[in-house]
CSV table of C-alpha atoms in Angstrom, one decimal:
chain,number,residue,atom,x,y,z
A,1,UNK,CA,23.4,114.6,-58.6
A,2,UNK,CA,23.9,117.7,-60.5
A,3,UNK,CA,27.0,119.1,-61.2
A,4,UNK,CA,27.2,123.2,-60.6
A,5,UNK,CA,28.5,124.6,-63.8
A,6,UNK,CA,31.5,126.1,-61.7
A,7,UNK,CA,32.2,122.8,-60.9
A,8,UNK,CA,31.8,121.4,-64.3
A,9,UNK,CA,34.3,124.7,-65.5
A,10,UNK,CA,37.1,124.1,-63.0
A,11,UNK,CA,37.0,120.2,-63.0
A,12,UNK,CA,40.4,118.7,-63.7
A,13,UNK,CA,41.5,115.1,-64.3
A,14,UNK,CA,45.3,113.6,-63.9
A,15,UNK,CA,47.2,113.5,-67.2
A,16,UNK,CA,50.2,112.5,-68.4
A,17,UNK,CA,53.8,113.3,-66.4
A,18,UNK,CA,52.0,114.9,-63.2
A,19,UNK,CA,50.2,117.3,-65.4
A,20,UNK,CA,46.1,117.6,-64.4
A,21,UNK,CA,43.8,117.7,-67.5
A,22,UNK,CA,40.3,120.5,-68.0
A,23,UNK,CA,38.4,121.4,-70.8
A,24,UNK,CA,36.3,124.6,-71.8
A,25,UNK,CA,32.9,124.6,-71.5
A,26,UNK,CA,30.0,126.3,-73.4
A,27,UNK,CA,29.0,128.2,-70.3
A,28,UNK,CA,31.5,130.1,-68.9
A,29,UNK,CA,32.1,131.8,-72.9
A,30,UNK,CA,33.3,134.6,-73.4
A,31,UNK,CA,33.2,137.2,-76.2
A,32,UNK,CA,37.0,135.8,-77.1
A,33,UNK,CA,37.9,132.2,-75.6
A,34,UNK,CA,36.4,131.5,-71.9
A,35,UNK,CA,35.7,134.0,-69.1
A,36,UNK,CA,39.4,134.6,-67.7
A,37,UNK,CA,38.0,134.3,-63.9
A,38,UNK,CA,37.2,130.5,-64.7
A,39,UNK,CA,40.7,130.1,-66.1
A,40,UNK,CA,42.2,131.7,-63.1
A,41,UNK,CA,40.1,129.4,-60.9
A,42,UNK,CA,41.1,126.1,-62.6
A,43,UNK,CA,44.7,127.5,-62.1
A,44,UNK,CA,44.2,128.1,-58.4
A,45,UNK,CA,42.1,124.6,-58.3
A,46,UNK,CA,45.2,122.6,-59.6
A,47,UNK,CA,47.7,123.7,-56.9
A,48,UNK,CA,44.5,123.1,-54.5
A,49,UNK,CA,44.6,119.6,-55.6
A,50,UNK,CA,48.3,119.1,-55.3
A,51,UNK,CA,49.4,116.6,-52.8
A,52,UNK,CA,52.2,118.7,-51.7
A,53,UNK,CA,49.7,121.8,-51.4
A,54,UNK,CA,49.5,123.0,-47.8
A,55,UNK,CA,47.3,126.2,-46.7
A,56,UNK,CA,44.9,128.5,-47.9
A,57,UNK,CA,45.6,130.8,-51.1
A,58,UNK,CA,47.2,134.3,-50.2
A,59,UNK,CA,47.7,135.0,-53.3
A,60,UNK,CA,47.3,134.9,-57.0
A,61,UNK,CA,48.8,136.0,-60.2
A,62,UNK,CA,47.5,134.9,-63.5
A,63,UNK,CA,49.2,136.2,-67.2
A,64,UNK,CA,47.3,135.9,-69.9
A,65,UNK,CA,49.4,135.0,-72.8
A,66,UNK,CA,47.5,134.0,-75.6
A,67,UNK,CA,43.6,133.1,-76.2
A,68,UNK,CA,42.4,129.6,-75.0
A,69,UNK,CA,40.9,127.7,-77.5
A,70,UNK,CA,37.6,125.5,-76.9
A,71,UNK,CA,38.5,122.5,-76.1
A,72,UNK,CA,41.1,121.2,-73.4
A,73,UNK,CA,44.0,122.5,-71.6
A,74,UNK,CA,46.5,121.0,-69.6
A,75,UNK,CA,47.7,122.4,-66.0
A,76,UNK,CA,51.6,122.0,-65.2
A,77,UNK,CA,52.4,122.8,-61.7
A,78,UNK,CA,55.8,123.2,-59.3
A,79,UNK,CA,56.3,124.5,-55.6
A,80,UNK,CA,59.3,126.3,-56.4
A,81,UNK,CA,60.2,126.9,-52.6
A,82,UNK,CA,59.1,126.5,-49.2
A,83,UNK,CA,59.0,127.5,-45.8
A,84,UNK,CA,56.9,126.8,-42.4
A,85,UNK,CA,54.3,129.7,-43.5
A,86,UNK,CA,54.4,129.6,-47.0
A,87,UNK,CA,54.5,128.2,-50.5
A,88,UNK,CA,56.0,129.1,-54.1
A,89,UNK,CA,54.1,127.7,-56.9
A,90,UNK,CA,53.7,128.4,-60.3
A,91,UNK,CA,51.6,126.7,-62.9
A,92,UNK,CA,51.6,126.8,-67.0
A,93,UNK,CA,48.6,126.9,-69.2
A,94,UNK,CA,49.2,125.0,-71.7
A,95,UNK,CA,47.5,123.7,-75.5
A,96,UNK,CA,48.8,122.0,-78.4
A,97,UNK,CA,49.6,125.5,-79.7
A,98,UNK,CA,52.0,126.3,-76.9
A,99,UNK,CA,51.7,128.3,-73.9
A,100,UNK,CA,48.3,129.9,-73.3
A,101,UNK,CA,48.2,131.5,-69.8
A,102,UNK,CA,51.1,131.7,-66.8
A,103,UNK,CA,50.6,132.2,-63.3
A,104,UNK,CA,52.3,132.0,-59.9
A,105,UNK,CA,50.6,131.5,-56.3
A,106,UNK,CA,51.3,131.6,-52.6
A,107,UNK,CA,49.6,129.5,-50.0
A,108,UNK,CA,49.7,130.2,-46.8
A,109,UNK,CA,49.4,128.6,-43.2
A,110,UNK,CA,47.2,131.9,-41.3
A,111,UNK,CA,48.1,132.3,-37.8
A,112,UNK,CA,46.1,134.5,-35.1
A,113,UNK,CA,47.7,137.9,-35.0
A,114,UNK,CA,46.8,141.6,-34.5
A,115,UNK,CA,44.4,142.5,-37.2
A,116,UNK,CA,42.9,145.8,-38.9
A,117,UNK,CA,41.0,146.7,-41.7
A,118,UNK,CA,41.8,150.2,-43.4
A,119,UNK,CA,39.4,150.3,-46.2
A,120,UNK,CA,36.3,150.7,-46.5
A,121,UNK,CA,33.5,148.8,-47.1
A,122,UNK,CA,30.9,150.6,-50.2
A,123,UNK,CA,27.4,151.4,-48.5
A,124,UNK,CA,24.7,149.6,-50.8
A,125,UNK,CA,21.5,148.6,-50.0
A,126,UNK,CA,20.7,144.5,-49.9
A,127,UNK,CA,21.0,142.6,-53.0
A,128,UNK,CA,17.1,141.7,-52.7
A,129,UNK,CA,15.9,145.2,-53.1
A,130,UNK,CA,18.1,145.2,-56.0
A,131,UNK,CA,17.1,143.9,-59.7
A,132,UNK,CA,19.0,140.8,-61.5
A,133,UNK,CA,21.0,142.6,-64.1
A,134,UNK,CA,20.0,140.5,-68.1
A,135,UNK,CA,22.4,138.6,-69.7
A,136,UNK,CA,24.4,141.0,-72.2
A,137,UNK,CA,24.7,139.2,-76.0
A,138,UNK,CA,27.4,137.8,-77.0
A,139,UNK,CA,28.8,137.2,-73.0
A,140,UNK,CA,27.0,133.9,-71.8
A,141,UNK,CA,29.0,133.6,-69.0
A,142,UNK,CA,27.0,136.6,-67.5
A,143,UNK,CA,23.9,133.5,-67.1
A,144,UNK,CA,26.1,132.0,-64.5
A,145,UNK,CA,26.1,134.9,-62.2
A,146,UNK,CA,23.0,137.1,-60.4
A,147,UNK,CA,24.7,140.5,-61.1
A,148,UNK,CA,22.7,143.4,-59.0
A,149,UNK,CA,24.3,146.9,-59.6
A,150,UNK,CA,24.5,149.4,-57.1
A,151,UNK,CA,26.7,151.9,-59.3
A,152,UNK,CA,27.9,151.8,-62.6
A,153,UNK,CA,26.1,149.4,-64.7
A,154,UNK,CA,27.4,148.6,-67.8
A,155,UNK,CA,26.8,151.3,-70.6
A,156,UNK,CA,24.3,151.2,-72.8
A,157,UNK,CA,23.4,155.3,-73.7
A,158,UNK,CA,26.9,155.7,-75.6
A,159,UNK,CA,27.5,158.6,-72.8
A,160,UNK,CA,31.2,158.9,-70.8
A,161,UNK,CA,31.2,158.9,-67.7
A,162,UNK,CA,34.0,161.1,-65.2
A,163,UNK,CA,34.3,158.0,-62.7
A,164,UNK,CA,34.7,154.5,-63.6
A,165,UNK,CA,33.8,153.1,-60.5
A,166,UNK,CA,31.0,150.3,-60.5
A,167,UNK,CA,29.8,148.5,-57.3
A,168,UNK,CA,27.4,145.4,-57.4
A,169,UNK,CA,26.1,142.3,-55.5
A,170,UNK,CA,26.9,138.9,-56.8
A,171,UNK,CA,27.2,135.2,-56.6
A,172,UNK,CA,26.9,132.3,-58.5
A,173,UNK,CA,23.8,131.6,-60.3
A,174,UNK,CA,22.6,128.8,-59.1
A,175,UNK,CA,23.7,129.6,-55.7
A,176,UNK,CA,26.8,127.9,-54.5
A,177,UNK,CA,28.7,128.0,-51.4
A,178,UNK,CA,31.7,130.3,-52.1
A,179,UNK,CA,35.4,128.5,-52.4
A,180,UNK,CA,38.6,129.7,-53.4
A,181,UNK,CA,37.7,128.6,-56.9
A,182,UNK,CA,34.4,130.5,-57.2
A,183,UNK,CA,36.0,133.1,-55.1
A,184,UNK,CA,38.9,133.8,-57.5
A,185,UNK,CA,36.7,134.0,-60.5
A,186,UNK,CA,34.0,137.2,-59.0
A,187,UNK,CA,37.2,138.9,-58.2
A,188,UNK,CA,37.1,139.1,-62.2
A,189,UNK,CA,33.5,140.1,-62.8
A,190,UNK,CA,33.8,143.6,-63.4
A,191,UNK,CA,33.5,144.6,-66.8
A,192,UNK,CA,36.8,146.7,-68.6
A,193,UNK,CA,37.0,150.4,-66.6
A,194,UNK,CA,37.3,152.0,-69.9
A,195,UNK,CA,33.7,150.9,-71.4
A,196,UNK,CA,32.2,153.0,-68.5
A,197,UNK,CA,34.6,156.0,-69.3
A,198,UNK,CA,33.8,156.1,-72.7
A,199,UNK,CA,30.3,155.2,-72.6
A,200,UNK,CA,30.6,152.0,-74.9
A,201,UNK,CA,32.8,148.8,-75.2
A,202,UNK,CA,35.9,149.0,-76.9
A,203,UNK,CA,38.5,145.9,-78.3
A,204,UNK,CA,39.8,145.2,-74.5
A,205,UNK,CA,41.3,142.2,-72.6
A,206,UNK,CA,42.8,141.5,-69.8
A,207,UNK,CA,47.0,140.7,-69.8
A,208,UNK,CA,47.6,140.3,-66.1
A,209,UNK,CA,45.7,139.9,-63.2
A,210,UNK,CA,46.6,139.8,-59.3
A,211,UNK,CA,44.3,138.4,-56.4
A,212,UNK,CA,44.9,138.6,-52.9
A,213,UNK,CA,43.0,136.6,-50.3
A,214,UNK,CA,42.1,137.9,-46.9
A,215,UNK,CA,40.1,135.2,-45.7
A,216,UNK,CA,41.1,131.3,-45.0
A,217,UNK,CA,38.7,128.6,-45.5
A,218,UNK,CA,36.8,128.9,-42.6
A,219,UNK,CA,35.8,132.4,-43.2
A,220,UNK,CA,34.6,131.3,-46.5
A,221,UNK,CA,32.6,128.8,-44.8
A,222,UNK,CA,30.8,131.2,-42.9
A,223,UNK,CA,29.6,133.6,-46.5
A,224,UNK,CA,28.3,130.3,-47.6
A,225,UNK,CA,26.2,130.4,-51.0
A,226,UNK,CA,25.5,134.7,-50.1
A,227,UNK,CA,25.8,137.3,-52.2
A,228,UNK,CA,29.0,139.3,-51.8
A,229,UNK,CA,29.7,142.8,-52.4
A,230,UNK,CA,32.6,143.6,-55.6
A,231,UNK,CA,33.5,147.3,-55.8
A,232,UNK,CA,36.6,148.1,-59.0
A,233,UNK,CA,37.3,151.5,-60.3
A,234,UNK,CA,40.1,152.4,-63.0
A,235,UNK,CA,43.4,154.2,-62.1
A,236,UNK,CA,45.1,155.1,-66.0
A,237,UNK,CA,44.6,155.0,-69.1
A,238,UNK,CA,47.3,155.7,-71.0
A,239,UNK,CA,48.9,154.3,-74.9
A,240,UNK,CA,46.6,151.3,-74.8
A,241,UNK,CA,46.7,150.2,-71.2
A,242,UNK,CA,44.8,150.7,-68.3
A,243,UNK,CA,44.9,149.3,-64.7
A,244,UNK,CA,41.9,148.4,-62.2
A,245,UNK,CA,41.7,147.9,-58.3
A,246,UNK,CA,38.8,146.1,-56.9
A,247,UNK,CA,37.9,144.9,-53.7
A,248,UNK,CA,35.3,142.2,-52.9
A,249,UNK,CA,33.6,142.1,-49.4
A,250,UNK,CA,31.1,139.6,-47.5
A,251,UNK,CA,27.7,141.0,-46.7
A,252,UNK,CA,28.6,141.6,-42.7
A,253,UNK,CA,31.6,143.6,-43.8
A,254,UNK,CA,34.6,141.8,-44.0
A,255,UNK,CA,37.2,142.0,-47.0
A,256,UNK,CA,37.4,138.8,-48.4
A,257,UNK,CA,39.6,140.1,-52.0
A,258,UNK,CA,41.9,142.9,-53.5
A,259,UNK,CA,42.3,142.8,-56.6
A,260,UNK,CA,44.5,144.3,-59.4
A,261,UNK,CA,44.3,143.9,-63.4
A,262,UNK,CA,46.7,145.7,-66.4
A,263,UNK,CA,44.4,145.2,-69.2
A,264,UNK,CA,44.9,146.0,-73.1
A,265,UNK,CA,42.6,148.2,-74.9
A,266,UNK,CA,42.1,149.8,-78.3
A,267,UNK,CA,40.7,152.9,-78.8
């Protein structure tokens, strides 16, 4: 049976002292070390894989200390504290040159309750009237996902733009039922808010990154292997930092992600 690159990204193994073993791989590059939503997965896939682990992911926080190195990592994790609702976990990164990337999570136990939805959802037309967006050099991990822009493609004319915002279709390429792992790395698919500001890329990477999940297992379920809708605009950009909200939103309107980055940039 064929193994879905994802799969293949995120896979981890049990290691010595608790620890759970992974390992770059070729297709999920990125222009420095691998794509950072795969790392975030693999760190949300370890705590997933905990024995301890109760609930769905409500949220996620992932530092990004230094640049992994191809080859493989190791995962530490620890519930720090919990409660009949929730979990405390955190998890460390880790290679032979020391810590590489931090990150803390909650799970949660979802009961019925009285629900709303304030945002709102980007009006784009269906992903199949829409072209695949190409590969950009130098960023295979791009292969790996059937981009389709509704707004704010990546630059390419060298012309600024007054808004950053950029709204597309995507899934995994092949098509893959959407989990929390896959899940947690499109809520990273958006390219750096400044590129689309200044018309051109620019020495950028992300530091931090924050995802919260508003949707349990069983909504996830029901989006299946469909393309969902990711919307991110910039906030600032000030003395070589800039931060970015996104959202990231099933096809029959529900919010699935929020999503918030601090990223570094030179300029």
């Amino acid at each position: 049976m064929t193994v879905h690159p994802l799969d293949d990204a995120v896979r981890l193994t049990p290691g010595a002292d608790g620890a759970l073993v992974g390992r770059t791989t070729a297709p999920y590059a990125n222009m420095v070390g691998p794509f950072g939503g795969t790392t975030a997965a693999a760190l949300l896939h370890a705590v997933e894989l905990h024995d301890d682990r109760a609930g769905d992911p409500v949220a996620l926080t992932v530092n990004f200390a230094a640049p992994i190195a191809e080859g493989e990592f190791r995962i530490d994790t620890a519930l720090m504290r919990a409660n009949r609702t929730n979990q405390h976990w955190t998890m460390t990164l880790t290679q032979p040159n020391g810590v590489m990337t931090t990150a803390t999570a909650v799970f949660g136990i979802r009961r019925e309750t009285w629900s709303e939805v304030e945002a709102v959802m980007p009006d784009a037309p269906a992903p199949e009237t829409l072209e695949r967006f190409p590969t950009l050099e130098g960023i295979p991990f791009m292969r790996n996902y059937d981009l389709r822009y509704v707004a704010g493609p990546p630059p390419v004319d060298g012309v600024g733009q007054p808004s950053s915002t950029t709204t597309l279709w995507a899934r995994d390429y092949p098509a893959r039922p959407l989990d929390f792992a896959a899940l947690t790395a499109l809520s990273d698919i958006f390219y750096p808010r400044i590129y689309r500001r200044l018309g051109r890329p620019v020495p950028a990477g992300t530091i931090s990154m924050t995802t919260y999940f508003h949707v349990d297992a069983a909504g996830l379920a029901a989006v299946g292997d469909d393309f969902v809708l990711a919307t991110a605009r910039g906030q600032q950009y000030a003395r070589g930092y800039l931060d970015q909200t996104g959202q990231v939103w099933s096809r029959d309107g529900r919010l699935l992600v929020t999503t918030h980055q601090i990223v570094y940039y030179k300029d």
